[in-house]
Coordinates of C-alpha atoms in Angstrom, one line a residue:
Chain A
X28 CA -8.5 -46.9 -30.2
X29 CA -6.6 -45.0 -27.3
X30 CA -5.3 -46.1 -23.6
X31 CA -8.1 -47.6 -21.7
X32 CA -7.4 -45.2 -19.1
X33 CA -9.8 -42.1 -18.3
X34 CA -8.8 -39.4 -15.7
X35 CA -11.2 -39.1 -13.0
X36 CA -13.7 -36.3 -14.4
X37 CA -13.8 -38.4 -17.5
X38 CA -14.3 -41.8 -15.8
X39 CA -17.4 -39.9 -13.6
X40 CA -18.9 -38.7 -17.1
X41 CA -18.5 -42.2 -18.6
X42 CA -20.3 -43.8 -15.4
X43 CA -23.5 -41.5 -16.3
X44 CA -23.0 -42.9 -19.7
X45 CA -22.7 -46.5 -19.4
X46 CA -26.0 -46.3 -16.9
X47 CA -28.4 -44.6 -19.3
X48 CA -26.5 -45.4 -22.9
X49 CA -27.8 -44.8 -25.6
X50 CA -29.0 -41.8 -24.5
X51 CA -29.9 -38.3 -26.6
X52 CA -27.0 -36.0 -26.3
X53 CA -29.4 -33.2 -24.7
X54 CA -30.5 -35.1 -22.0
X55 CA -26.9 -35.9 -21.6
X56 CA -26.2 -32.5 -21.0
X57 CA -29.2 -32.1 -18.4
X58 CA -27.7 -35.4 -16.4
X59 CA -24.0 -33.7 -16.3
X60 CA -25.4 -30.3 -15.3
X61 CA -27.5 -32.1 -12.4
X62 CA -24.9 -34.8 -11.5
X63 CA -21.6 -32.9 -12.2
X64 CA -22.2 -29.5 -12.1
X65 CA -21.1 -29.1 -15.9
X66 CA -22.0 -26.4 -18.4
X67 CA -23.5 -27.3 -21.4
X68 CA -20.4 -26.6 -23.6
X69 CA -18.0 -28.6 -20.9
X70 CA -20.3 -31.6 -22.0
X71 CA -20.2 -31.3 -25.5
X72 CA -16.3 -30.4 -25.3
X73 CA -15.6 -34.2 -23.4
X74 CA -18.4 -35.6 -25.8
X75 CA -16.3 -34.7 -28.4
X76 CA -13.0 -35.8 -27.0
X77 CA -14.3 -39.3 -25.9
X78 CA -15.8 -40.0 -29.4
X79 CA -12.2 -39.1 -30.9
X80 CA -10.5 -41.6 -28.6
X81 CA -13.2 -44.1 -29.5
X82 CA -15.0 -44.6 -25.9
X83 CA -18.4 -43.4 -27.3
X84 CA -20.3 -42.9 -30.5
X85 CA -22.1 -39.7 -31.2
X86 CA -24.5 -40.0 -34.3
X87 CA -27.9 -38.1 -34.7
X88 CA -27.3 -36.7 -31.0
X89 CA -27.6 -40.1 -29.8
X90 CA -24.3 -41.2 -27.4
X91 CA -23.7 -44.9 -27.6
X92 CA -21.1 -46.8 -25.6
X93 CA -18.5 -48.6 -27.5
X94 CA -16.4 -50.2 -24.6
X95 CA -17.7 -51.6 -21.5
X96 CA -17.3 -50.3 -18.0
X97 CA -15.3 -53.7 -17.2
X98 CA -12.4 -52.9 -19.5
X99 CA -11.9 -49.2 -18.2
X100 CA -10.0 -48.0 -15.3
X101 CA -10.1 -44.4 -13.6
X102 CA -6.3 -43.2 -13.6
X103 CA -5.2 -40.4 -11.2
X104 CA -3.5 -38.0 -13.2
X105 CA 0.3 -37.6 -12.2
X106 CA 0.8 -34.3 -14.6
X107 CA 0.3 -30.7 -13.6
X108 CA -0.7 -29.1 -16.9
X109 CA -1.6 -26.0 -14.5
X110 CA -0.5 -25.4 -11.2
X111 CA -3.0 -23.9 -8.5
X112 CA -2.1 -21.6 -6.0
X113 CA -2.6 -21.4 -1.9
X114 CA -4.8 -18.4 -1.9
X115 CA -7.4 -18.3 -4.8
X116 CA -6.0 -16.1 -7.4
X117 CA -3.7 -17.4 -9.7
X118 CA -0.7 -15.0 -10.7
X119 CA 2.7 -16.0 -11.6
X120 CA 4.7 -14.2 -8.8
X121 CA 2.8 -15.9 -6.0
X122 CA 4.5 -19.1 -7.3
X123 CA 8.1 -17.5 -7.0
X124 CA 7.4 -17.4 -3.2
X125 CA 4.6 -19.2 -1.6
X126 CA 4.6 -22.2 -4.3
X127 CA 8.2 -23.7 -4.6
X128 CA 8.1 -27.0 -5.1
X129 CA 9.7 -28.2 -2.1
X130 CA 12.8 -30.6 -2.3
X131 CA 12.6 -34.5 -1.4
X132 CA 15.0 -33.6 1.0
X133 CA 12.8 -30.7 2.7
X134 CA 9.8 -33.2 2.3
X135 CA 11.8 -35.9 4.6
X136 CA 13.0 -33.2 7.1
X137 CA 9.3 -32.0 7.4
X138 CA 8.0 -35.7 7.8
X139 CA 10.8 -36.2 10.3
X140 CA 9.5 -33.5 12.1
X141 CA 5.7 -34.8 12.2
X142 CA 6.8 -38.2 13.2
X143 CA 9.3 -36.8 16.0
X144 CA 6.0 -35.2 17.4
X145 CA 4.0 -38.2 17.3
X146 CA 6.5 -39.7 19.4
X147 CA 6.4 -37.2 22.0
Chain B
X13 CA 0.1 12.9 -18.5
X14 CA -0.2 15.2 -15.7
X15 CA -3.0 13.8 -14.0
X16 CA -1.0 10.3 -14.5
X17 CA 1.9 11.9 -12.9
X18 CA -0.1 13.3 -9.9
X19 CA -1.5 9.8 -9.1
X20 CA 2.2 8.1 -9.8
X21 CA 3.4 10.9 -7.2
X22 CA 0.4 10.3 -4.9
X23 CA 0.7 6.2 -5.0
X24 CA 4.7 6.7 -4.3
X25 CA 4.1 9.0 -1.4
X26 CA 1.2 6.3 0.1
X27 CA 4.0 3.7 -0.7
X28 CA 6.7 5.3 1.5
X29 CA 4.3 5.8 4.3
X30 CA 2.8 1.9 3.9
X31 CA 6.6 0.8 3.8
X32 CA 7.1 2.1 7.2
X33 CA 3.8 0.8 8.3
X34 CA 5.0 -2.6 6.9
X35 CA 8.2 -2.7 8.8
X36 CA 6.6 -1.9 11.9
X37 CA 3.9 -4.8 11.5
X38 CA 6.8 -7.2 10.7
X39 CA 8.6 -6.4 14.0
X40 CA 5.2 -6.4 16.2
X41 CA 4.5 -9.9 14.5
X42 CA 8.0 -11.2 15.6
X43 CA 6.7 -10.2 19.3
X44 CA 3.4 -11.9 19.0
X45 CA 4.2 -15.2 17.2
X46 CA 3.4 -17.1 20.1
X47 CA -0.2 -16.0 20.3
X48 CA -2.8 -17.2 17.9
X49 CA -2.3 -16.2 14.2
X50 CA -5.9 -14.6 13.8
X51 CA -3.8 -11.3 15.3
X52 CA -1.0 -11.3 13.2
X53 CA -3.2 -11.3 10.4
X54 CA -5.3 -8.7 11.7
X55 CA -2.3 -6.2 11.8
X56 CA -2.0 -6.1 7.8
X57 CA -5.4 -4.2 8.4
X58 CA -3.3 -1.0 9.2
X59 CA -0.9 -1.7 6.1
X60 CA -3.9 -2.1 4.0
X61 CA -5.6 1.1 5.2
X62 CA -2.4 3.1 4.2
X63 CA -2.3 1.4 0.7
X64 CA -5.6 2.4 0.0
X65 CA -6.4 5.4 1.8
X66 CA -4.6 8.4 1.3
X67 CA -5.4 10.8 4.0
X68 CA -5.7 9.9 7.9
X69 CA -6.5 11.6 11.0
X70 CA -3.8 13.2 13.4
X71 CA -3.3 12.0 16.9
X72 CA -1.3 11.5 19.8
X73 CA -0.9 7.8 19.3
X74 CA 0.4 7.8 16.1
X75 CA 3.8 6.1 15.9
X76 CA 5.1 8.8 13.8
X77 CA 5.2 10.9 17.0
X78 CA 8.4 9.0 18.0
X79 CA 11.8 10.9 17.6
X80 CA 13.0 8.7 15.0
X81 CA 10.4 9.9 12.7
X82 CA 10.3 13.6 11.5
X83 CA 7.1 14.2 9.6
X84 CA 7.2 18.0 9.9
X85 CA 8.0 18.5 6.3
X86 CA 5.5 15.6 5.0
X87 CA 2.5 17.1 6.9
X88 CA 0.8 20.2 6.6
X89 CA -1.9 21.4 9.1
X90 CA -4.8 21.0 7.1
X91 CA -4.0 18.1 4.7
X92 CA -4.5 14.5 6.0
X93 CA -1.8 13.1 3.7
X94 CA 1.6 12.6 4.2
X95 CA 3.8 13.9 1.4
X96 CA 7.5 13.2 1.1
X97 CA 7.6 14.3 -2.5
X98 CA 5.5 16.9 -3.5
X99 CA 2.8 16.0 -5.8
X100 CA 2.7 19.1 -8.1
X101 CA 5.4 17.4 -10.6
X102 CA 7.9 20.0 -12.4
X103 CA 7.0 22.7 -9.3
X104 CA 9.2 21.4 -6.8
X105 CA 12.7 21.7 -5.7
X106 CA 15.2 18.4 -4.9
X107 CA 15.3 20.1 -1.0
X108 CA 11.2 19.9 -1.3
X109 CA 11.7 16.3 -0.6
X110 CA 11.8 14.5 2.7
X111 CA 12.2 11.0 3.9
X112 CA 10.2 10.8 6.9
X113 CA 13.0 9.9 9.3
X114 CA 15.0 12.2 11.3
X115 CA 18.7 11.0 10.6
X116 CA 18.4 10.4 6.7
X117 CA 16.4 13.7 6.3
X118 CA 19.5 15.7 7.6
X119 CA 21.9 13.5 5.9
X120 CA 20.1 14.5 2.8
X121 CA 19.9 18.1 3.4
X122 CA 23.8 18.0 3.9
X123 CA 24.6 16.8 0.8
X124 CA 22.0 19.0 -1.2
X125 CA 23.2 22.3 0.4
X126 CA 26.6 21.3 -1.8
X127 CA 24.4 21.1 -5.1
X128 CA 22.4 24.4 -4.6
X129 CA 25.4 26.2 -4.0
X130 CA 26.4 25.4 -7.5
X131 CA 23.2 25.5 -8.9
X132 CA 21.7 29.1 -7.9
X133 CA 24.1 31.5 -5.9
X134 CA 22.0 34.6 -6.1
X135 CA 18.4 33.7 -7.0
X136 CA 15.6 35.6 -5.3
X137 CA 13.0 33.7 -3.8
X138 CA 9.7 34.4 -6.2
X139 CA 7.2 36.6 -5.5
X140 CA 4.4 34.4 -6.3
X141 CA 4.7 31.0 -4.3
X142 CA 4.3 28.0 -6.3
X143 CA 5.9 29.3 -9.4
X144 CA 9.5 28.2 -9.0
X145 CA 11.6 29.9 -11.4
X146 CA 12.5 27.0 -14.0
X147 CA 15.9 25.7 -13.3
X148 CA 17.7 22.7 -14.7
X149 CA 16.5 20.7 -11.8
X150 CA 13.2 21.0 -11.7
X151 CA 12.7 20.2 -15.5
X152 CA 15.1 17.1 -15.0
X153 CA 12.7 16.0 -12.4
X154 CA 9.6 16.3 -14.5
X155 CA 11.0 14.1 -16.9
X156 CA 11.9 11.4 -14.2
X157 CA 8.7 11.6 -13.1
X158 CA 7.2 11.3 -16.7
X159 CA 9.4 8.3 -17.6
X160 CA 8.7 6.4 -13.7
X161 CA 4.7 7.1 -14.1
X162 CA 4.6 5.4 -17.6
X163 CA 6.7 2.6 -16.5
X164 CA 4.6 2.4 -13.4
X165 CA 1.4 2.0 -15.3
X166 CA 3.0 -0.4 -17.8
X167 CA 3.9 -2.5 -14.8
X168 CA 0.3 -2.9 -13.7
X169 CA -1.1 -3.7 -17.1
X170 CA 1.8 -6.5 -17.5
X171 CA 0.9 -8.1 -13.9
X172 CA -2.7 -7.7 -14.5
X173 CA -2.6 -9.2 -18.1
X174 CA -0.4 -12.6 -17.0
X175 CA -2.8 -12.9 -13.9
X176 CA -5.7 -12.5 -16.3
X177 CA -4.2 -15.5 -18.9
X178 CA -3.4 -17.6 -15.7
X179 CA -6.8 -17.1 -14.9
X180 CA -8.4 -18.2 -18.0
X181 CA -6.6 -21.2 -18.3
X182 CA -7.2 -22.2 -14.7
X183 CA -10.9 -21.6 -15.1
X184 CA -10.7 -23.7 -18.6
X185 CA -9.2 -26.6 -16.5
X186 CA -11.9 -26.0 -13.6
X187 CA -14.6 -26.5 -16.1
X188 CA -14.3 -30.2 -15.9
X189 CA -14.3 -30.3 -12.2
X190 CA -17.0 -32.5 -10.8
X191 CA -19.6 -31.7 -8.0
X192 CA -19.3 -33.5 -5.0
X193 CA -21.7 -31.9 -3.1
X194 CA -22.9 -28.3 -2.4
X195 CA -20.4 -25.8 -3.6
X196 CA -17.5 -28.3 -3.2
X197 CA -16.2 -29.6 -6.6
X198 CA -13.2 -32.1 -7.4
X199 CA -11.1 -31.3 -9.7
X200 CA -8.1 -33.1 -11.7
X201 CA -4.8 -31.4 -12.2
X202 CA -4.9 -29.2 -9.2
X203 CA -2.1 -29.8 -6.5
X204 CA -4.0 -28.2 -3.5
X205 CA -7.5 -27.6 -2.3
X206 CA -8.8 -23.8 -2.8
X207 CA -11.6 -21.5 -2.9
X208 CA -12.4 -19.1 -6.0
X209 CA -15.2 -17.1 -7.2
X210 CA -16.2 -13.8 -5.7
X211 CA -20.1 -13.9 -5.3
X212 CA -20.5 -17.6 -5.4
X213 CA -17.4 -19.1 -4.1
X214 CA -16.8 -22.8 -5.1
X215 CA -14.2 -25.4 -3.2
X216 CA -12.1 -27.4 -5.2
X217 CA -10.6 -30.2 -4.2
X218 CA -8.1 -32.8 -5.8
X219 CA -9.9 -36.0 -6.6
X220 CA -9.1 -39.5 -4.4
X221 CA -8.8 -37.8 -1.0
X222 CA -9.9 -39.8 1.9
X223 CA -12.9 -38.8 4.0
X224 CA -11.3 -37.6 6.8
X225 CA -8.9 -35.5 5.2
X226 CA -11.7 -34.2 3.4
X227 CA -13.6 -33.1 6.3
X228 CA -11.0 -31.1 7.8
X229 CA -9.8 -30.0 4.5
X230 CA -13.3 -28.7 3.8
X231 CA -13.6 -27.2 7.2
X232 CA -10.5 -24.7 6.6
X233 CA -11.6 -23.8 3.2
X234 CA -15.1 -23.4 4.6
X235 CA -13.7 -20.8 7.2
X236 CA -11.9 -18.8 4.4
X237 CA -15.2 -18.4 2.7
X238 CA -16.5 -17.4 6.4
X239 CA -14.0 -14.8 6.7
X240 CA -14.6 -13.6 3.1
X241 CA -10.7 -14.7 2.5
X242 CA -11.4 -15.4 -1.5
X243 CA -12.5 -11.7 -1.6
X244 CA -10.1 -10.0 0.4
X245 CA -7.2 -12.1 -1.5
X246 CA -7.7 -11.0 -4.7
X247 CA -8.3 -7.7 -3.4
X248 CA -4.8 -7.6 -2.0
X249 CA -3.1 -8.9 -5.1
X250 CA -4.6 -5.9 -6.6
X251 CA -3.2 -3.5 -4.4
X252 CA 0.0 -4.9 -4.7
X253 CA -0.1 -5.3 -8.6
X254 CA -0.7 -1.2 -8.0
X255 CA 2.4 -1.1 -5.6
X256 CA 4.5 -3.6 -7.4
X257 CA 7.7 -1.7 -7.3
X258 CA 7.7 -1.7 -3.5
X259 CA 9.4 -4.7 -2.4
X260 CA 8.0 -4.5 1.0
X261 CA 4.3 -4.3 -0.2
X262 CA 5.0 -7.8 -1.9
X263 CA 6.7 -9.3 1.6
X264 CA 3.5 -7.7 3.0
X265 CA 1.2 -9.6 0.8
X266 CA 2.9 -13.2 1.1
X267 CA 3.4 -12.8 4.7
X268 CA -0.5 -11.6 4.8
X269 CA -1.1 -14.7 3.2
X270 CA 0.6 -16.7 5.3
X271 CA -0.6 -15.5 8.4
X272 CA -4.3 -16.1 7.1
X273 CA -3.6 -20.1 6.2
X274 CA -2.0 -20.7 9.6
X275 CA -5.2 -18.7 11.1
X276 CA -7.5 -21.1 9.3
X277 CA -5.3 -24.0 10.3
X278 CA -5.8 -23.0 13.9
X279 CA -9.4 -22.6 13.4
X280 CA -9.7 -26.2 12.2
X281 CA -7.5 -27.4 15.2
X282 CA -9.5 -25.9 17.8
X283 CA -12.8 -27.1 16.3
X284 CA -11.6 -31.2 15.5
X285 CA -9.0 -31.4 18.5
X286 CA -5.2 -32.0 18.8
X287 CA -5.6 -35.7 17.5
X288 CA -5.7 -34.5 14.1
X289 CA -2.7 -32.7 14.1
X290 CA -0.3 -35.5 12.4
X291 CA -3.0 -36.2 9.4
X292 CA -3.6 -32.7 9.0
X293 CA 0.3 -32.1 8.6
X294 CA 0.9 -34.8 6.4
X295 CA -2.0 -33.4 4.0
X296 CA -0.2 -30.3 4.1
X297 CA 2.9 -31.7 3.4
X298 CA 1.4 -33.9 0.5
X299 CA 0.1 -31.1 -1.2
X300 CA 3.4 -29.3 -1.3
X301 CA 5.0 -32.3 -2.5
X302 CA 2.6 -32.6 -5.2
X303 CA 3.7 -29.2 -6.8
X304 CA 5.4 -29.5 -10.1
X305 CA 6.3 -26.1 -10.6
X306 CA 9.7 -25.4 -11.1
X307 CA 10.0 -21.4 -11.3
X308 CA 11.3 -22.1 -7.6
X309 CA 14.2 -20.9 -6.1
X310 CA 14.3 -17.2 -7.4
X311 CA 13.1 -16.2 -4.4
X312 CA 13.4 -18.7 -1.9
X313 CA 14.6 -17.4 1.4
X314 CA 14.0 -19.2 4.6
X315 CA 11.9 -21.8 5.7
X316 CA 9.0 -22.9 3.1
X317 CA 5.4 -21.8 3.8
X318 CA 4.9 -25.7 4.2
X319 CA 7.4 -26.3 7.0
X320 CA 6.1 -23.4 8.9
X321 CA 2.7 -24.2 8.9
X322 CA 3.6 -27.5 9.9
X323 CA 5.5 -26.3 12.6
X324 CA 2.8 -24.2 13.6
X325 CA -0.1 -27.0 13.5
X326 CA 1.9 -29.1 15.4
X327 CA 3.0 -27.0 18.1
X328 CA -0.7 -25.5 18.3
X329 CA -2.6 -25.1 21.4
X330 CA -5.6 -23.5 22.4
X331 CA -4.6 -20.2 23.8
X332 CA -4.8 -19.2 27.2
X333 CA -7.5 -16.3 28.1
X334 CA -5.1 -14.2 29.3
X335 CA -2.9 -14.3 26.2
X336 CA -5.8 -13.7 24.2
X337 CA -6.4 -10.6 26.1
X338 CA -3.0 -9.4 25.7
X339 CA -2.7 -10.0 22.2
X340 CA -6.3 -8.3 21.7
X341 CA -4.8 -5.3 23.4
X342 CA -1.5 -5.0 21.5
X343 CA -2.9 -5.4 18.1
X344 CA -6.0 -2.8 18.7
X345 CA -3.2 -0.4 20.0
X346 CA -0.7 -1.2 17.4
X347 CA -3.4 -0.9 14.6
X348 CA -4.6 2.2 15.7
X349 CA -0.9 3.7 16.0
X350 CA -0.4 2.8 12.6
X351 CA -3.3 4.1 11.2
X352 CA -2.8 7.8 12.6
X353 CA -1.2 10.6 11.3
X354 CA 1.4 12.1 13.6
X355 CA 0.2 15.2 15.6
X356 CA 1.7 18.5 13.3
X357 CA 5.0 18.8 15.1
X358 CA 5.6 22.5 16.7
X359 CA 8.8 21.6 18.2
X360 CA 10.7 20.8 15.1
X361 CA 8.7 23.1 13.0
X362 CA 7.1 25.4 15.1
X363 CA 4.3 27.0 13.4
X364 CA 1.3 29.1 15.2
X365 CA -1.6 27.3 16.4
X366 CA -4.7 28.1 18.5
X367 CA -3.3 29.7 21.7
X368 CA -0.6 31.5 20.1
X369 CA -0.7 35.1 19.4
X370 CA -0.6 35.2 15.7
X371 CA -4.1 33.7 16.0
X372 CA -5.2 36.7 18.0
X373 CA -4.2 39.0 15.3
X374 CA -5.8 37.3 12.2
X375 CA -7.6 39.9 9.9
X376 CA -7.1 42.4 6.9
X377 CA -4.7 45.1 7.4
X378 CA -3.3 48.2 5.8
X379 CA -0.1 50.0 5.8
X380 CA 0.5 52.7 7.9
X381 CA 4.1 53.4 7.9
X382 CA 7.2 52.4 6.0
X383 CA 9.8 50.8 8.7
X384 CA 12.4 50.2 6.5
X385 CA 13.0 50.6 2.7
X386 CA 16.1 48.5 1.0
X387 CA 18.8 50.9 0.1
X388 CA 19.0 49.4 -3.6
X389 CA 15.2 51.0 -4.3
X390 CA 14.8 54.0 -6.8
X391 CA 12.4 55.4 -5.4
X392 CA 12.0 57.9 -2.2
X393 CA 11.0 56.4 1.1
X394 CA 8.1 58.9 1.0
X395 CA 7.4 58.2 -2.4
X396 CA 7.5 54.3 -1.9
X397 CA 5.1 54.6 0.8
X398 CA 2.7 56.8 -1.5
X399 CA 2.8 54.2 -4.0
X400 CA 2.0 50.9 -1.6
X401 CA -0.5 52.4 0.7
X402 CA -3.8 50.9 -0.3
X403 CA -2.6 47.5 -0.2
X404 CA -4.4 45.3 1.7
X405 CA -3.4 42.7 3.7
X406 CA -5.3 39.7 4.7
X407 CA -3.7 37.5 7.6
X408 CA -6.0 34.3 8.4
X409 CA -5.6 30.4 8.7
X410 CA -6.7 29.5 5.6
X411 CA -5.1 32.5 3.4
X412 CA -2.3 35.0 3.5
X413 CA -3.6 37.5 0.9
X414 CA -2.0 40.8 -0.6
X415 CA -4.5 43.0 -2.5
X416 CA -2.5 45.4 -4.7
X417 CA -5.6 46.7 -6.5
X418 CA -6.3 49.8 -4.6
X419 CA -2.4 50.4 -4.7
X420 CA -0.5 52.5 -7.2
X421 CA 2.1 50.0 -7.9
X422 CA 2.5 48.7 -11.6
X423 CA 2.7 45.0 -11.0
X424 CA 1.1 42.1 -13.0
X425 CA -0.2 40.4 -10.5
X426 CA -2.9 42.5 -8.7
X427 CA -3.6 40.0 -5.8
X428 CA -1.3 37.3 -4.4
X429 CA -2.4 34.8 -2.1
X430 CA -0.9 31.9 -0.2
X431 CA -3.7 29.0 0.5
X432 CA -3.5 27.4 3.8
X433 CA -0.1 29.1 4.8
X434 CA 2.1 27.9 7.5
X435 CA 2.9 30.7 9.6
X436 CA 6.6 29.3 11.1
X437 CA 7.8 30.9 14.3
X438 CA 11.1 32.2 14.3
X439 CA 13.0 33.9 16.9
X440 CA 13.8 37.7 17.4
X441 CA 16.8 39.3 19.0
X442 CA 16.7 42.8 20.3
X443 CA 18.4 44.0 17.2
X444 CA 18.4 42.5 13.6
X445 CA 19.7 43.4 10.5
X446 CA 17.3 44.0 7.9
X447 CA 19.6 44.0 5.0
X448 CA 22.8 41.9 4.8
X449 CA 25.1 41.2 7.9
X450 CA 27.8 43.2 9.4
X451 CA 26.6 46.7 8.0
X452 CA 25.6 49.5 10.3
X453 CA 23.1 50.1 7.9
X454 CA 19.5 48.1 8.3
X455 CA 20.0 47.5 12.0
X456 CA 16.5 47.4 13.4
X457 CA 16.3 48.3 17.1
X458 CA 13.5 45.9 18.9
X459 CA 14.6 46.7 22.5
X460 CA 12.0 49.0 23.4
X461 CA 9.5 46.3 22.7
X462 CA 8.4 43.7 25.4
X463 CA 6.6 41.3 23.3
X464 CA 8.6 40.3 20.2
X465 CA 7.6 37.8 17.9
X466 CA 8.0 37.0 14.3
X467 CA 6.6 34.5 11.6
X468 CA 7.7 33.5 8.4
X469 CA 4.7 33.0 6.0
X470 CA 5.2 29.4 4.1
X471 CA 2.6 28.1 1.6
X472 CA 1.3 24.8 2.2
X473 CA 4.0 22.6 0.8
X474 CA 6.4 24.4 3.5
X475 CA 8.4 26.7 0.9
X476 CA 9.6 30.3 1.9
X477 CA 7.0 32.9 0.5
X478 CA 9.6 35.8 2.0
X479 CA 6.7 37.5 3.8
X480 CA 7.4 38.0 7.5
X481 CA 5.2 39.2 10.2
X482 CA 6.3 41.0 13.3
X483 CA 4.2 41.3 16.3
X484 CA 6.0 43.8 18.5
X485 CA 3.7 45.0 21.6
X486 CA 0.3 46.0 20.0
X487 CA 2.1 46.6 16.6
X488 CA 2.1 44.5 13.6
X489 CA 4.5 44.5 10.8
X490 CA 4.7 42.7 7.7
X491 CA 7.9 42.6 5.8
X492 CA 9.1 41.0 2.4
X493 CA 12.4 39.7 1.8
X494 CA 14.9 37.8 -0.2
X495 CA 17.5 35.3 0.9
X496 CA 21.0 35.9 -0.8
X497 CA 23.4 33.4 -1.0
X498 CA 23.1 29.8 0.4
X499 CA 23.6 28.5 4.1
X500 CA 25.5 28.6 6.0
X501 CA 26.4 32.3 4.5
X502 CA 23.1 33.2 3.5
X503 CA 21.4 36.5 4.5
X504 CA 17.9 38.1 4.5
X505 CA 17.7 41.2 2.6
X506 CA 14.4 43.4 3.1
X507 CA 12.6 44.7 0.1
X508 CA 10.3 46.7 2.8
X509 CA 8.8 46.4 6.0
X510 CA 5.4 48.1 6.8
X511 CA 3.9 49.0 9.9
X512 CA 0.3 47.6 9.2
X513 CA -3.2 48.6 10.8
X514 CA -6.3 46.7 11.1

């Protein structure tokens, strides 16, 4: 069994499972499509992933809960696998110019700028 | 390969015009920076037009009419394109290249003169226009063009492939995004909100934004969708990828992106009121701080986008009506001036235009008399005239044609045609030397004529065909000449001059 922490989207998925389990995987796909806007393949991927981590069990197309809601926390992810871009289209050149990470120093300067404005 | 070369040269030419336009936009943008950013954003229409559309219409309002520019060699009366580098690879000479800027052109021409002396001290102009003698320089240019076109295409493919990989990775991450409402999804691992999708655009938000934050961020993103920014932006990227070799195009891409964001920020503030300024700018700051991308610093010049946007948000006031009126006028005027081509310039490159005498004599001509024959000719004047009788000249706006089929000259080309010729007016003195300077031989005396006009026949790219048309009172002469030597010692040597008649 892995960590008892889940990322936000997995937690949303588990909420559905906790409410309905035991539930047929076909029905779960329907529920996820309706409530989360997920594709069938996404739902199956997550079922598989959480089964491996021991949160749920998927046998004979029926999904059952292994860990109760009370012992799981949703955790905000603080790692960024893939950063996204200001506009809408990902491209690596945008990252050079507009997507540069601002330094701590610059962040503080901008913060001061905002505070100063509010005092005026 | 030839097609690729032509497309590349076309793109290169468009890129030069667009470069000037982008610089002009950057200047105007500075002048109107106090006005709403939607105006700065709209100026980029002109750049997009120049990058997409190869042709434009000539107009007096064009920015290229000002003296700083000299488009006389880049422009022909018939084509709407501005061509700095002839787009017929292999067929052009270095001297056919123009920059479109007066000062730069004369500098380049000076240095080229030195080169051409060493290259071709005694090379007659070709009889058939467009078929320049194959010297070492044109073929070298051809190779350079070939290599450059291949690098250009490879660059586009590489850029698009990289973007595609990133796009697929992003889509994978977004598949786990959770529906919030309508077309709004919440997603892990994204640092800031954005819109994605062409036909059914979706808004993606990071998880755990508070409700008030969600409200103004959603307004911002919905405004993007309403304005079709989710389509415009990828298109801009595609254009930038095609012009990847031009840094000005990338500057335009990023500046237009910032203008787009700022004008959306301003929309939200004008709808929701100035009270959200602080929260709004703090959100912008938090999105920027969340970035964990470390390719930074490479091209990090000036202020970051975030600081610029925050400043813009904090200083935003609803614009005064009169300021908006001025800004609209400036923008519409600027866009028109940047989109239009210059009027074909008569002063810098005088050509026959409507109203000039040459248009009056358009028509079909046959040879009457021999006015002048080069002394090196092997035939007697009488025999030469007899041989050439029957040659038909056609002078018209779209064609300058010689039909030799009725004459008894033995040449391979029975018909020489110059499509879309440029008739360039030249000044005529009372006397001129038809065969080199300083010699008494070949001096043609025109003092008995009141009207004395002469026109060079240039091909559509501006190259001299060697043909000359003289209008002398009611007479029309047509001559063919060679240029001996190179400027400034060059002199004209006529092969023959005929008097012709309709």
